XYZ file of C-alpha atoms in Angstrom:
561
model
C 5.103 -19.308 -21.740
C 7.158 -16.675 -19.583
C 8.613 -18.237 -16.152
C 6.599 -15.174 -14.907
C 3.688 -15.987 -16.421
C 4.395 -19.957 -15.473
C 4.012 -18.104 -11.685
C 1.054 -16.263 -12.409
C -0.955 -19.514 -13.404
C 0.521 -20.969 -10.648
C -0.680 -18.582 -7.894
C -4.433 -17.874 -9.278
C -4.996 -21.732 -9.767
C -4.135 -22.445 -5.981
C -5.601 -18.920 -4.434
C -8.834 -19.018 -6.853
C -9.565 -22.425 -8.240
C -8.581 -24.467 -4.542
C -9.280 -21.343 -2.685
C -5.974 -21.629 -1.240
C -4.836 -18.643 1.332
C -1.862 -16.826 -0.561
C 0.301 -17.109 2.362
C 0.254 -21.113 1.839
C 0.102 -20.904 -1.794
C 3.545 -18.862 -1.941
C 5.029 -21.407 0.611
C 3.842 -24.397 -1.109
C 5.473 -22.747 -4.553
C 8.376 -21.893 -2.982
C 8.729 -25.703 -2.255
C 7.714 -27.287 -5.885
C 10.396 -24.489 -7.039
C 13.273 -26.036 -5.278
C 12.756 -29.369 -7.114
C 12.124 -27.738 -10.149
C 7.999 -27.884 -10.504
C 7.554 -24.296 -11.836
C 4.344 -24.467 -13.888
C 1.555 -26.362 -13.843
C 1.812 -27.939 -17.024
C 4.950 -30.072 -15.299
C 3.412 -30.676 -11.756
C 0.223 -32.416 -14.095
C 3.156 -34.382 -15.984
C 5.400 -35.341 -13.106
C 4.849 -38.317 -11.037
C 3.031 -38.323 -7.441
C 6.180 -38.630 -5.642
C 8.053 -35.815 -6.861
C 4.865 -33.467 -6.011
C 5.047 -35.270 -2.301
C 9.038 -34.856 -2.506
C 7.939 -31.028 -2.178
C 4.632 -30.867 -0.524
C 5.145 -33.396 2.099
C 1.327 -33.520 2.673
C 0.234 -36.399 0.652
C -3.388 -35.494 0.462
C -2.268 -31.801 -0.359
C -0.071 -32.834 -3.220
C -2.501 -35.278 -4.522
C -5.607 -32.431 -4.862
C -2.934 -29.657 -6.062
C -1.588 -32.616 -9.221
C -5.241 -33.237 -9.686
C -6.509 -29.671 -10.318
C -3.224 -29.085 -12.658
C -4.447 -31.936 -14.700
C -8.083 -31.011 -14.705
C -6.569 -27.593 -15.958
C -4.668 -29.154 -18.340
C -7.288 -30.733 -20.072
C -9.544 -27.799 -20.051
C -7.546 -24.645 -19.926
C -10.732 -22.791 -21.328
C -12.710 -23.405 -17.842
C -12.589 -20.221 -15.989
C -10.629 -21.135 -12.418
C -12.231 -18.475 -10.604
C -15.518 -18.727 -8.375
C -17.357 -16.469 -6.619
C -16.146 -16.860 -3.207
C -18.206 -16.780 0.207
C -17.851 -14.234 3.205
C -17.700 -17.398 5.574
C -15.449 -19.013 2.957
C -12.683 -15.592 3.445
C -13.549 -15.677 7.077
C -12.090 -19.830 7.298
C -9.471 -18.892 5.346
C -8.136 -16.325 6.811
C -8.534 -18.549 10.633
C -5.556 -20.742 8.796
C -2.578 -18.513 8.923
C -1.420 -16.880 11.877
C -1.816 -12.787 10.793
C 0.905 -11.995 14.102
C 3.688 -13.476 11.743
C 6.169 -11.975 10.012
C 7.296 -14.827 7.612
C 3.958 -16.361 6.399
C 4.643 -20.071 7.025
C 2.680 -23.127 6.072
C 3.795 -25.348 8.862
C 7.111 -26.106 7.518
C 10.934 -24.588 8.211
C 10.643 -22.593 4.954
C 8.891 -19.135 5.499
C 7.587 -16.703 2.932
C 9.222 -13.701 3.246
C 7.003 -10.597 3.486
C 9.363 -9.071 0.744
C 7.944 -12.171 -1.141
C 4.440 -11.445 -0.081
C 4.261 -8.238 -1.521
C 5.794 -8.610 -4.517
C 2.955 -11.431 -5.364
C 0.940 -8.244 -5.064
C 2.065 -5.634 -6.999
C -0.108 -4.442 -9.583
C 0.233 -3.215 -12.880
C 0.739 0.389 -14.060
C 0.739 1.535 -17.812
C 2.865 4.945 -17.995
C 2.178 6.023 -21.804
C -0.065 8.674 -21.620
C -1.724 8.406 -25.036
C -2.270 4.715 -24.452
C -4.246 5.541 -21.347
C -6.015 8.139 -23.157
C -7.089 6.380 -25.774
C -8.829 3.648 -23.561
C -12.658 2.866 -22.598
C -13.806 0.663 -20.103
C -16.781 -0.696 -19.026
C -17.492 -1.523 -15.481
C -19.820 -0.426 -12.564
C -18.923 2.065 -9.647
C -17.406 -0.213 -6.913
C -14.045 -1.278 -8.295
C -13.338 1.896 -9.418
C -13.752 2.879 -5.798
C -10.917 0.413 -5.068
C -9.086 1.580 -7.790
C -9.053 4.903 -6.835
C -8.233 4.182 -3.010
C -5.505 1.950 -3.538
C -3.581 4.427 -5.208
C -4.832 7.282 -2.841
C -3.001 5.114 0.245
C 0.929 5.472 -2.024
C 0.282 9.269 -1.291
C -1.613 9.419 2.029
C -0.136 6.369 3.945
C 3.302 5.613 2.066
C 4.566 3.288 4.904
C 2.216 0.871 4.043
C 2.697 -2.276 1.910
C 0.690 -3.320 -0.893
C -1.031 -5.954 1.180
C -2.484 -3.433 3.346
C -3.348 -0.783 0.653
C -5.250 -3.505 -0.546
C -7.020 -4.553 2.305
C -8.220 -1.058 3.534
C -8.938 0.088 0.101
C -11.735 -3.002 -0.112
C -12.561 -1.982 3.584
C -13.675 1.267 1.927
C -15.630 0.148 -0.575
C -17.132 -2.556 1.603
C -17.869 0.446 3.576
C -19.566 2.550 1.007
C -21.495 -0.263 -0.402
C -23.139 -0.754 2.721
C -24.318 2.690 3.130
C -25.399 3.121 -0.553
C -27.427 0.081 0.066
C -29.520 0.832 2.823
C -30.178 4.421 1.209
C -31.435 2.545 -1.799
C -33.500 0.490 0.531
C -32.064 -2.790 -0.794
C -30.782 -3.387 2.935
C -31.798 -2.258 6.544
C -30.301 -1.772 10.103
C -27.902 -0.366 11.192
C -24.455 -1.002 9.842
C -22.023 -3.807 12.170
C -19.851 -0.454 12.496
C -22.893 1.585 13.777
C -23.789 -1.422 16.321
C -20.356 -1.377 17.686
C -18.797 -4.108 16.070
C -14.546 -3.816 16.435
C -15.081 -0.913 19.539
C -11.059 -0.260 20.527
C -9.903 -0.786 17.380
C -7.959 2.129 15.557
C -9.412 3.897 12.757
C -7.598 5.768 9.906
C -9.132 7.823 7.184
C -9.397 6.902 3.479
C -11.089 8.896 1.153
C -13.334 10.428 3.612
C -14.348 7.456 5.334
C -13.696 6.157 8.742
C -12.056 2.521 8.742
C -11.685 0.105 11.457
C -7.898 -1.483 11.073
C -6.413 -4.215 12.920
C -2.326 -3.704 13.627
C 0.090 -6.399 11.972
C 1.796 -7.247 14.906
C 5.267 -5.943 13.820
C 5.201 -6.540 10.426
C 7.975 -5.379 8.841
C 8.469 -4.163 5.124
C 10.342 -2.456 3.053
C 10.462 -1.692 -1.083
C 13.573 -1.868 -3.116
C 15.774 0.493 -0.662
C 19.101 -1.009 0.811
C 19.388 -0.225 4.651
C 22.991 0.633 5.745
C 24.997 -0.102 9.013
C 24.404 2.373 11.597
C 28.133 1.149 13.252
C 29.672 2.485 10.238
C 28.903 5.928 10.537
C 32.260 7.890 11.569
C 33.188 8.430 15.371
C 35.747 11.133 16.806
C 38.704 10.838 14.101
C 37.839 7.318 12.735
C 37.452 7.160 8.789
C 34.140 5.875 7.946
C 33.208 3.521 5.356
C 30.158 4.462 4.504
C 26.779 2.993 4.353
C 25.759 0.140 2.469
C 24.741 1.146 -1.251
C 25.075 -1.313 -3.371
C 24.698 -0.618 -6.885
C 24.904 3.020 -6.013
C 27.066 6.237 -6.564
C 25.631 8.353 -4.143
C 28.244 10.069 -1.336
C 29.133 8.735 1.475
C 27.185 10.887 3.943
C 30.235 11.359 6.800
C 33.450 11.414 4.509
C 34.856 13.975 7.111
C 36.932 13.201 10.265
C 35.329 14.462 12.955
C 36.955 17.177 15.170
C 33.581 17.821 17.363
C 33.500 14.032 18.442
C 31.604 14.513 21.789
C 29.204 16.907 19.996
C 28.532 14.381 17.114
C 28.235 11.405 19.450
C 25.433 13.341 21.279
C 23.230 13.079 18.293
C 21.226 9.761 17.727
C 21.687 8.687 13.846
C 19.340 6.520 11.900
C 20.399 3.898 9.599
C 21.567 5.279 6.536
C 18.666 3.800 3.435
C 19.634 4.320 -0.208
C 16.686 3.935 -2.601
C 17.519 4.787 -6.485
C 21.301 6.318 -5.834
C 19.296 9.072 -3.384
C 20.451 8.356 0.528
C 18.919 9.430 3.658
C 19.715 9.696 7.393
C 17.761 11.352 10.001
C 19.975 12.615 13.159
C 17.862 13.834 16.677
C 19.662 15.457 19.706
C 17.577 16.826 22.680
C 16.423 20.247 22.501
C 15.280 21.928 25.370
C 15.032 25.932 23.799
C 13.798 27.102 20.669
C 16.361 29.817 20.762
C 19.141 26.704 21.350
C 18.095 25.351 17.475
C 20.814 27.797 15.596
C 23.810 26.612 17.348
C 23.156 23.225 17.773
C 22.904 23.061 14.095
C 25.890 24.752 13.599
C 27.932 22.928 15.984
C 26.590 19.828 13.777
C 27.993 21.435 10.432
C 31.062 21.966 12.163
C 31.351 18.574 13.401
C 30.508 16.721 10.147
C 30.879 19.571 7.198
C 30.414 16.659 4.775
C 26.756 17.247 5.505
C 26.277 21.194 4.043
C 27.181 19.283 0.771
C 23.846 17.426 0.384
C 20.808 18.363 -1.142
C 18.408 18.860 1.579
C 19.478 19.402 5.324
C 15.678 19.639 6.390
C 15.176 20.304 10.201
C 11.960 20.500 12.353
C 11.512 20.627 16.629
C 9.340 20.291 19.136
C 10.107 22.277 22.565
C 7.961 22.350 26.115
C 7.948 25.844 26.923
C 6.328 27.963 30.334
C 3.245 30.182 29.674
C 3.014 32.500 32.232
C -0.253 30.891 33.563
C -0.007 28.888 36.435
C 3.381 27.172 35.145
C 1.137 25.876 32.612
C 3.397 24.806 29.297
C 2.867 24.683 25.402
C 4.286 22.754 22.798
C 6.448 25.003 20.354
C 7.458 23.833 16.745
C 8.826 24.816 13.928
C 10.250 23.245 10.625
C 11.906 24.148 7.494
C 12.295 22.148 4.037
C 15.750 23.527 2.687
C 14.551 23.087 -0.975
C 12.600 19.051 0.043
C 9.002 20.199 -0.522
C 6.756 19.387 2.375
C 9.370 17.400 4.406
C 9.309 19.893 7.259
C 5.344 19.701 8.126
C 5.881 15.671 7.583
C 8.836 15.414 10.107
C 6.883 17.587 12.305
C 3.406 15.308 11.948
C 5.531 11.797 12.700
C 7.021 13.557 15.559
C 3.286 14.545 17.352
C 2.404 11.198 16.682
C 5.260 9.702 18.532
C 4.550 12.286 21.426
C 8.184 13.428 20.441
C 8.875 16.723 22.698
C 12.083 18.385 23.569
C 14.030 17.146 20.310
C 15.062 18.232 17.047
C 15.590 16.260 13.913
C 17.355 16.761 10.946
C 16.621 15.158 7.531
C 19.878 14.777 5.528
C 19.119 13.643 1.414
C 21.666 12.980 -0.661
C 19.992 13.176 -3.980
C 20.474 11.028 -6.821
C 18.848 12.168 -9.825
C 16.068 9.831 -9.776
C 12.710 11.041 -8.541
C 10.877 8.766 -5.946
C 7.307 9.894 -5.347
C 5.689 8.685 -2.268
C 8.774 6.377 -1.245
C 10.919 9.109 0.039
C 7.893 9.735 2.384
C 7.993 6.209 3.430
C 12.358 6.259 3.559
C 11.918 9.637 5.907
C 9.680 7.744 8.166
C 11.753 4.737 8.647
C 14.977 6.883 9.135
C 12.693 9.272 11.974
C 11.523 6.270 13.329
C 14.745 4.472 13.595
C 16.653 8.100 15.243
C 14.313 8.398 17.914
C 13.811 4.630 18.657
C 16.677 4.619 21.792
C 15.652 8.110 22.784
C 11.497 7.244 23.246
C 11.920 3.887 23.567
C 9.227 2.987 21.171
C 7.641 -0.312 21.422
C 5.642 -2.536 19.433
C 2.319 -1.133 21.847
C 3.362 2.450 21.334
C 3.887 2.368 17.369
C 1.201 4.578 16.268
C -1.105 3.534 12.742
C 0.744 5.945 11.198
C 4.032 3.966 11.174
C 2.681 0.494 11.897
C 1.182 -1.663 8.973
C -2.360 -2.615 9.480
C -5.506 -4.369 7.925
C -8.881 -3.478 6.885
C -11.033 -4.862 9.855
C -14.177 -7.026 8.317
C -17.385 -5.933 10.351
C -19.352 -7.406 8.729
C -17.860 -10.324 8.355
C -17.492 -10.199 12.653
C -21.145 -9.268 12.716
C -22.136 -12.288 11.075
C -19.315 -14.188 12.459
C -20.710 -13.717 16.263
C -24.515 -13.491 15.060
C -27.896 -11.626 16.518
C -27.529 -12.549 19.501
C -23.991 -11.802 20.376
C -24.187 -9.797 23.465
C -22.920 -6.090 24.000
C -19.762 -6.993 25.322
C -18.499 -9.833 22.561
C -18.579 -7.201 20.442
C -15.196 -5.430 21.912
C -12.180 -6.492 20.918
C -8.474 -5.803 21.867
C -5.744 -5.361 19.092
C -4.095 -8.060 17.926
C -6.959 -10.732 18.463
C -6.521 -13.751 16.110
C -9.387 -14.865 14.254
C -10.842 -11.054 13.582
C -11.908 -11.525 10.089
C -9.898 -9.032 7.637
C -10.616 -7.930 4.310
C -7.917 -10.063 2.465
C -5.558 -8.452 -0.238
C -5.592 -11.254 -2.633
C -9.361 -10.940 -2.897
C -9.632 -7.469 -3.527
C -6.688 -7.714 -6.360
C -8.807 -10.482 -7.979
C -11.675 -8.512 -7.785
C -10.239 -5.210 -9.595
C -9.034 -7.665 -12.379
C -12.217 -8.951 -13.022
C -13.839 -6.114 -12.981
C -12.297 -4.310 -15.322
C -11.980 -7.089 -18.069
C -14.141 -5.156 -20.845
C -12.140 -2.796 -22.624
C -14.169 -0.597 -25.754
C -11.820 1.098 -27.970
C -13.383 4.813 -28.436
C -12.602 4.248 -32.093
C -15.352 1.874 -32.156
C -17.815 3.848 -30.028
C -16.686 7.409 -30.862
C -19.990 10.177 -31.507
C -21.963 7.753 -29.697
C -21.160 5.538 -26.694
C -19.823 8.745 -25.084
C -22.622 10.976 -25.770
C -25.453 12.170 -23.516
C -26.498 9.523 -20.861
C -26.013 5.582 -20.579
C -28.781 4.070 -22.274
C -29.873 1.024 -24.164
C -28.719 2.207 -27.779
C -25.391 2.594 -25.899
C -25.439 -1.140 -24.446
C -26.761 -2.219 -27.737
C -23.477 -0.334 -29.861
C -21.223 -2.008 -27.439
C -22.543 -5.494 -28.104
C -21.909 -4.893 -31.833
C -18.483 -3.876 -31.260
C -17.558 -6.938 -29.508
C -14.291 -8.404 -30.421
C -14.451 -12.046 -31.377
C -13.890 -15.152 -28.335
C -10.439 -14.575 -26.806
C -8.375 -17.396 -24.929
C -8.196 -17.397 -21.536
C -4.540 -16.109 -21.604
C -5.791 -13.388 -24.185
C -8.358 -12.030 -21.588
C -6.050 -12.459 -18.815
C -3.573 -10.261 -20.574
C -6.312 -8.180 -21.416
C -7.366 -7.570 -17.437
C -4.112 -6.683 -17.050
C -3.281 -4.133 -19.533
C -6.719 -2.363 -18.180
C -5.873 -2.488 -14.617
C -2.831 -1.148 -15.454
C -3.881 1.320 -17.973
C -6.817 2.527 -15.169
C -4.222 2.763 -12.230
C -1.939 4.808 -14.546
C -4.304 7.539 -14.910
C -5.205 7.767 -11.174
C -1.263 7.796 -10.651
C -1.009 10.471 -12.457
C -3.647 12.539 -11.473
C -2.868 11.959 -7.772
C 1.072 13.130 -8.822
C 0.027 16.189 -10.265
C -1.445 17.548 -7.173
C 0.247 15.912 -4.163
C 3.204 17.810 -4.623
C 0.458 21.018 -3.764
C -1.904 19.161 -1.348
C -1.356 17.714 2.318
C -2.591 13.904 2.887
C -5.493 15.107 4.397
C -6.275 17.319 1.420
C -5.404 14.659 -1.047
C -7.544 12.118 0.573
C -10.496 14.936 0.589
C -10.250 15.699 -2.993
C -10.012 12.143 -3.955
C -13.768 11.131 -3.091
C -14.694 14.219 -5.590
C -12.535 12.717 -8.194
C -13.970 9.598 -8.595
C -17.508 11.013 -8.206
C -16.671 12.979 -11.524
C -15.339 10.366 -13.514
C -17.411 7.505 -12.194
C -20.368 5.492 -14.731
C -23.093 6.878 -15.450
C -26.106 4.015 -14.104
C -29.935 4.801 -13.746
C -30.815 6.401 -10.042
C -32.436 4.123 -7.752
C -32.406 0.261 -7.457
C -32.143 -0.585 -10.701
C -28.910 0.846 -10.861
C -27.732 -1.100 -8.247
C -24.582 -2.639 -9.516
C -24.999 -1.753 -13.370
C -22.087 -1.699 -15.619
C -21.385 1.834 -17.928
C -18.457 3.817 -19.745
C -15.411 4.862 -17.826
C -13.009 6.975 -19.796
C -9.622 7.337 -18.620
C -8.942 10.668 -20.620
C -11.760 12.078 -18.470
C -9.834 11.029 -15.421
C -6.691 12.907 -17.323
C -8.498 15.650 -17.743
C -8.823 16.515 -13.486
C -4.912 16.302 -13.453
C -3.204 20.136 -11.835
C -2.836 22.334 -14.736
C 0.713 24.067 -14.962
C 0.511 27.633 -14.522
């Protein structure tokens, strides 16, 4: 068995089987790891006190070497169980969610790059593959499924956790309303009472959703952040920004014989993600008609910079109206070849309240296309330029830059109970104990939901003919393959997960090169309505299972013309 796979086991035995919060299952791994417990086959073989020797919790260790040895003897048993709201909600009371290391009460944190990693999910990129693949499964995951990958697109700068989190909060969402118009539910929903009033709300696939801000979370993917202190001043030589494992240029290679007029401009970081680099520079702006020179003056000063790709530019200016020394906001942008960056660097800047400044996005690329990253990298870098100049603040980060969780309403409408009075339900950001939708959960839940796979050669001129029906169910059941191993159907959730994400991936690629966020995350509920199982209308269809296939989600993809 793979180390990886050793890890695997590892994680969905504590998180599933001892319902375990992730954050204190990766700590107490990262533990057994340093005295070299790495599966559970050798924490059920080792002795007590090398288990203790890691977890120094004796009643911990004790329950974590008994459920590896109950595993061991019965690795058929099935280590997940369905898993209560309240039992989420105590969960999730454990770890503090203001944290940036996720600790479990000892020195050794987590680190988020650690955290997200664990959450990663699979994507198949071979086309036919994908094409050639049937599932069966009912219309909520594939919700998730679709949202998840909607939020790489739409809302780049956030991690995987909370992609995760707001994707169930959408589907949580929708079930809700589809199940008090089916009549299997009544009231009013905890959002329609009130429940999480002052919270922010972002969009996702149409739908409104309550988030709770991460307290400063910070993440990044695989980019490498460079020194800011190396960039060149007056006639100093730089040395470049940190790129390691890179042959990208080194942005200011130039001395500089404008020094005062370079030193005027505030310069991000420089971030180098797959040999492309980027820097973002700002200087104060206080004309439109003043945008031409100052740019100039900047090519003078550094002419290193008219040798990258993209020298993408966008301002904001405060201008007089004529009307009772009223003002308006001016703004323009331009691209220079980096499709769509202008409009973005203009849309961070309004929501940073950024006025009286231009910015200019400098891209060194390196041959490697980066998809929704390089929104995420241009962010950062924007961020990071105007920081000193607004003086941003943890308060004032907006949920466009800030990583946040899917609020549980439910969850805090049950929480508080009926008689919870009109005032307990308003709470300020950043209030522990304000039950989430948790990321782990909702990753569990798209593998198991998609762990039937029909191969069309099996049900081809008939499973995907005319409407769902019980001849349908009845040629599937036939076409069962014989009992798997549990490592067989593991492998098997995981090769349709990733085979289903792949063809939402590409779909979503096709177009977002022609479609703003806002239009992306519009087109996406239509999407999934096309593509989605076909169940009976009414109750009965309430949670029913039917034929997905991915070559029909293929087929919505932009056609070249």
């Amino acid at each position: 068995m793979s180390a990886q796979q050793d890890l695997q086991d590892l994680i969905r035995l504590m998180t599933v089987g001892m319902k375990v919060p992730m954050k204190d299952a990766l700590s107490r791994i990262k533990s057994l790891q340093i005295k070299n417990l790495r599966s559970i086959q050798q924490i059920a073989e080792c002795p007590l006190s090398d288990v203790q020797s890691a977890i120094s919790d004796a009643k911990i260790a004790r329950s974590l070497q008994n459920a590896c040895k109950a595993r061991m003897k019965n690795p058929t048993t099935p280590s997940t169980n369905k898993r209560s709201g309240s039992d989420l909600t105590a969960n999730a009371k454990r770890v503090k969610p203001s944290s940036d290391a996720l600790y479990l009460g000892g020195p050794d944190p987590v680190e988020p790059s650690e955290y997200e990693s664990s959450l990663e999910l699979p994507v198949e990129t071979d086309e036919q593959v994908i094409a050639e693949t049937a599932l069966l499964t009912n219309r909520a995951p594939l919700v998730l499924a679709f949202a998840v990958e909607l939020l790489r697109y739409t809302m780049p700068e956030q991690p995987p956790s909370s992609r995760l989190s707001l994707a169930q909060a959408v589907v949580s969402a929708n079930s809700r309303s589809k199940a008090v118009s089916l009549g299997l539910e009544k009231g009013l929903s905890a959002d329609d009472e009130g429940w999480g009033h002052g919270q922010p709300r972002v969009r996702v696939m149409g739908r409104e959703v309550t988030v709770l801000k991460r307290g400063g979370y910070q993440w990044k993917g695989e980019e490498d952040v460079g020194e800011a202190s190396k960039l060149p001043v007056d006639g100093e030589k730089p040395s470049g920004p940190s790129q390691t494992g890179s042959s990208g240029p080194n942005p200011d290679s130039s001395t500089n014989p404008a020094g005062r007029t370079a030193r005027s401009w505030l310069t991000s970081q420089p971030v180098t993600l797959k040999q492309s680099t980027f820097i973002v520079r700002a200087i104060p702006l206080t004309e439109p008609s003043q945008r031409q020179p100052v740019l100039q003056s900047l090519f003078t000063a550094i002419p290193s910079l008219q040798s990258a790709t993209h020298n993408a530019w966008a301002f904001r200016v405060k201008v007089p109206t004529n009307l009772f020394n009223a003002t308006t906001i001016r703004e323009d942008s331009f691209d220079d070849g980096e499709s769509g960056c202008g409009s973005f660097l203009l849309k961070t800047m309004q929501e940073m309240n950024a006025v009286d400044t231009l910015v200019v996005m400098t891209r060194w690329y390196g041959g490697i296309m980066l998809g929704p990253d390089r929104w995420r990298i241009m962010r950062n870098c924007l961020r990071d330029a105007l920081s000193e100049r607004l003086r941003i603040t943890g308060e004032q980060a907006t949920v466009g830059g800030e990583a946040v969780w899917g609020l549980d309403l439910e969850a805090m409408k049950n929480k508080a109970g009926t008689a919870g009075s009109a005032s307990s339900r308003s709470y300020g950001a950043g209030v522990v104990g304000m039950p989430i939708h948790r990321p782990e959960v909702a990753r569990e839940y798209l593998f198991k939901s998609f762990a039937t796979r029909i191969e069309t050669s099996q049900i081809e001129g008939s499973a995907f003919s005319g409407n769902p029906s019980s001849p349908q169910k009845s040629s599937i059941s036939k076409a069962a393959p014989k009992r798997k191993t549990v490592k067989a159907l593991d492998l098997e959730k995981e090769e349709n997960v990733a085979r289903l994400l792949g063809a939402i991936r590409m779909l979503y690629e096709s177009w977002a090169d022609h479609l703003s966020a806002a239009d992306l995350d519009r087109r996406a509920w239509n999407w999934y309505v096309a593509v989605r199982p076909e169940v009976e209308s009414g109750p009965s269809g309430w949670g029913a299972k039917g034929q997905l296939k991915l070559s029909d989600i293929l087929a919505l993809r932009r056609k070249d013309t």
